[in-house]
CSV table of C-alpha atoms in Angstrom, one decimal:
chain,number,residue,atom,x,y,z
A,133,UNK,CA,-21.2,-15.3,-15.8
A,134,UNK,CA,-17.7,-16.7,-16.3
A,135,UNK,CA,-17.4,-14.8,-19.6
A,136,UNK,CA,-18.3,-11.4,-18.1
A,137,UNK,CA,-15.7,-11.9,-15.4
A,138,UNK,CA,-13.1,-12.6,-18.0
A,139,UNK,CA,-14.1,-9.6,-20.0
A,140,UNK,CA,-14.0,-7.4,-16.9
A,141,UNK,CA,-10.6,-8.7,-15.9
A,142,UNK,CA,-9.3,-8.0,-19.4
A,143,UNK,CA,-10.8,-4.6,-19.4
A,144,UNK,CA,-9.2,-3.9,-16.0
A,145,UNK,CA,-5.8,-4.9,-17.3
A,146,UNK,CA,-6.3,-2.5,-20.2
A,147,UNK,CA,-7.3,0.3,-17.8
A,148,UNK,CA,-4.3,-0.5,-15.6
A,149,UNK,CA,-2.0,-0.4,-18.7
A,150,UNK,CA,-3.4,2.9,-19.9
A,151,UNK,CA,-3.5,4.5,-16.5
A,152,UNK,CA,-7.2,5.1,-16.6
A,153,UNK,CA,-7.7,5.4,-12.8
A,154,UNK,CA,-11.4,6.2,-12.9
A,155,UNK,CA,-12.2,3.2,-15.1
A,156,UNK,CA,-9.9,1.0,-13.0
A,157,UNK,CA,-11.8,1.8,-9.8
A,158,UNK,CA,-15.2,1.6,-11.5
A,159,UNK,CA,-14.5,-1.9,-12.7
A,160,UNK,CA,-13.1,-3.1,-9.3
A,161,UNK,CA,-16.2,-1.6,-7.5
A,162,UNK,CA,-18.3,-3.6,-10.0
A,163,UNK,CA,-16.6,-6.8,-9.1
A,164,UNK,CA,-13.4,-7.1,-11.1
A,165,UNK,CA,-10.5,-8.7,-9.3
A,166,UNK,CA,-8.6,-6.0,-7.4
A,167,UNK,CA,-5.4,-8.1,-7.6
A,168,UNK,CA,-5.5,-8.3,-11.4
A,169,UNK,CA,-2.5,-7.2,-13.3
A,170,UNK,CA,-0.9,-7.6,-16.7
A,171,UNK,CA,2.6,-8.2,-18.0
A,172,UNK,CA,4.8,-5.4,-16.7
A,173,UNK,CA,1.8,-3.6,-15.3
A,174,UNK,CA,1.2,-2.8,-11.7
A,175,UNK,CA,-2.0,-3.9,-10.1
A,176,UNK,CA,-4.3,-1.2,-8.7
A,177,UNK,CA,-3.0,-1.3,-5.1
A,178,UNK,CA,0.6,-1.0,-6.2
A,179,UNK,CA,-0.4,1.8,-8.5
A,180,UNK,CA,-2.2,3.9,-5.9
A,181,UNK,CA,0.3,3.2,-3.1
A,182,UNK,CA,3.1,4.4,-5.5
A,183,UNK,CA,1.1,7.6,-6.0
A,184,UNK,CA,0.4,8.0,-2.3
A,185,UNK,CA,-3.4,8.0,-2.8
A,186,UNK,CA,-4.5,6.9,0.7
A,187,UNK,CA,-8.2,7.0,-0.1
A,188,UNK,CA,-7.9,4.5,-3.0
A,189,UNK,CA,-5.4,2.3,-1.1
A,190,UNK,CA,-8.0,2.0,1.8
A,191,UNK,CA,-10.9,1.4,-0.6
A,192,UNK,CA,-9.0,-1.3,-2.5
A,193,UNK,CA,-8.0,-3.1,0.7
A,194,UNK,CA,-11.6,-2.9,1.9
A,195,UNK,CA,-12.7,-4.4,-1.5
A,196,UNK,CA,-10.4,-7.4,-0.8
A,197,UNK,CA,-7.1,-6.5,-2.5
A,198,UNK,CA,-4.0,-8.4,-1.3
A,199,UNK,CA,-1.9,-6.0,0.7
A,200,UNK,CA,1.4,-7.8,-0.3
A,201,UNK,CA,1.5,-7.9,-4.1
A,202,UNK,CA,4.9,-7.4,-5.7
A,203,UNK,CA,5.7,-5.8,-9.0
A,204,UNK,CA,8.4,-7.0,-11.4
A,205,UNK,CA,11.2,-5.6,-9.2
A,206,UNK,CA,9.5,-7.1,-6.1
A,207,UNK,CA,8.4,-3.8,-4.6
A,208,UNK,CA,5.3,-3.9,-2.4
A,209,UNK,CA,2.7,-1.2,-1.5
A,210,UNK,CA,4.4,-0.9,1.9
A,211,UNK,CA,7.8,-0.4,0.2
A,212,UNK,CA,6.4,2.4,-2.0
A,213,UNK,CA,4.7,4.1,1.0
A,214,UNK,CA,7.9,3.8,3.1
A,215,UNK,CA,10.1,5.1,0.3
A,216,UNK,CA,7.8,8.1,-0.4
A,217,UNK,CA,7.5,9.0,3.3
A,218,UNK,CA,3.8,8.3,3.3
A,219,UNK,CA,3.1,7.8,7.0
A,220,UNK,CA,-0.7,7.4,6.5
A,221,UNK,CA,-0.4,4.5,4.0
A,222,UNK,CA,2.4,2.9,6.0
A,223,UNK,CA,0.3,2.7,9.1
A,224,UNK,CA,-2.8,1.6,7.2
A,225,UNK,CA,-1.0,-1.1,5.3
A,226,UNK,CA,0.7,-2.4,8.5
A,227,UNK,CA,-2.6,-2.5,10.3
A,228,UNK,CA,-4.1,-4.5,7.5
A,229,UNK,CA,-1.4,-7.2,7.3
A,230,UNK,CA,1.4,-5.9,5.2
A,231,UNK,CA,4.5,-8.0,5.5
A,232,UNK,CA,7.4,-6.0,6.9
A,233,UNK,CA,9.9,-8.7,6.0
A,234,UNK,CA,9.4,-8.9,2.2
A,235,UNK,CA,12.4,-7.8,0.2
A,236,UNK,CA,12.7,-6.2,-3.3
A,237,UNK,CA,15.0,-7.5,-5.9
A,238,UNK,CA,17.9,-5.5,-4.3
A,239,UNK,CA,17.3,-7.2,-1.0
A,240,UNK,CA,15.7,-4.1,0.7
A,241,UNK,CA,12.7,-4.2,3.0
A,242,UNK,CA,10.3,-1.3,3.6
A,243,UNK,CA,12.3,-0.5,6.8
A,244,UNK,CA,15.5,-0.4,4.8
A,245,UNK,CA,14.0,2.0,2.2
A,246,UNK,CA,12.6,4.3,4.9
A,247,UNK,CA,16.0,4.4,6.6
A,248,UNK,CA,17.8,5.0,3.3
A,249,UNK,CA,15.5,7.9,2.5
A,250,UNK,CA,15.9,9.3,6.0
A,251,UNK,CA,12.2,9.1,6.8
A,252,UNK,CA,12.8,8.9,10.6
A,253,UNK,CA,9.1,8.9,11.6
A,254,UNK,CA,8.4,5.9,9.3
A,255,UNK,CA,11.6,4.2,10.4
A,256,UNK,CA,10.4,4.5,14.0
A,257,UNK,CA,6.9,3.2,13.2
A,258,UNK,CA,8.2,0.2,11.2
A,259,UNK,CA,10.7,-0.7,14.0
A,260,UNK,CA,7.8,-0.5,16.5
A,261,UNK,CA,5.8,-2.9,14.3
A,262,UNK,CA,8.8,-5.2,13.9
A,263,UNK,CA,9.4,-5.5,17.6
A,264,UNK,CA,5.7,-5.7,18.3
A,265,UNK,CA,6.2,-2.7,20.6
A,266,UNK,CA,3.6,-0.5,18.9
A,267,UNK,CA,1.4,-0.2,22.0
A,268,UNK,CA,4.2,1.1,24.2
A,269,UNK,CA,5.6,3.6,21.7
A,270,UNK,CA,3.8,6.8,22.8
A,271,UNK,CA,4.8,8.8,19.7
A,272,UNK,CA,3.4,6.1,17.3
A,273,UNK,CA,0.2,5.8,19.4
A,274,UNK,CA,-0.3,9.6,19.3
A,275,UNK,CA,0.1,9.7,15.6
A,276,UNK,CA,-2.2,6.8,15.0
A,277,UNK,CA,-4.8,8.5,17.2
A,278,UNK,CA,-4.4,11.8,15.4
A,279,UNK,CA,-4.7,10.1,12.0
A,280,UNK,CA,-7.9,8.3,13.0
A,281,UNK,CA,-9.4,11.5,14.3
A,282,UNK,CA,-8.4,13.4,11.1
A,283,UNK,CA,-9.9,10.6,8.9
A,284,UNK,CA,-13.2,10.7,10.7
A,285,UNK,CA,-13.6,14.5,10.2
């Protein structure tokens, strides 16, 4: 049993390195560690958050992936989503325990990156999480409700 897990993890690292997304997800669904990564290779959650693939981000988190991994420059999935203007992944990651206070190698947080990129909606959402005022922010509540309705259809 131990040997097959090691082979699966090595295969997953190879799939991550080659960018074979289908193989990567197939192996994780079969039990490979969703947090596996190789030297200078993103793990799966960082990869899909960087691409803005909300379906794969959600699946990986539900399969047990750590929501706060950092790549070599210390970027997290939340930072990638904030930088890209990816509201759906920002909200999903925050609702699943993403750490808003983590900093990349340049000292920037996800909130800093959203602000620098002028993603005002994400900036407002992250500030609401930071102040724990999400329940009283009507615009954020409406967006979360809309997103949940959209996902269920």
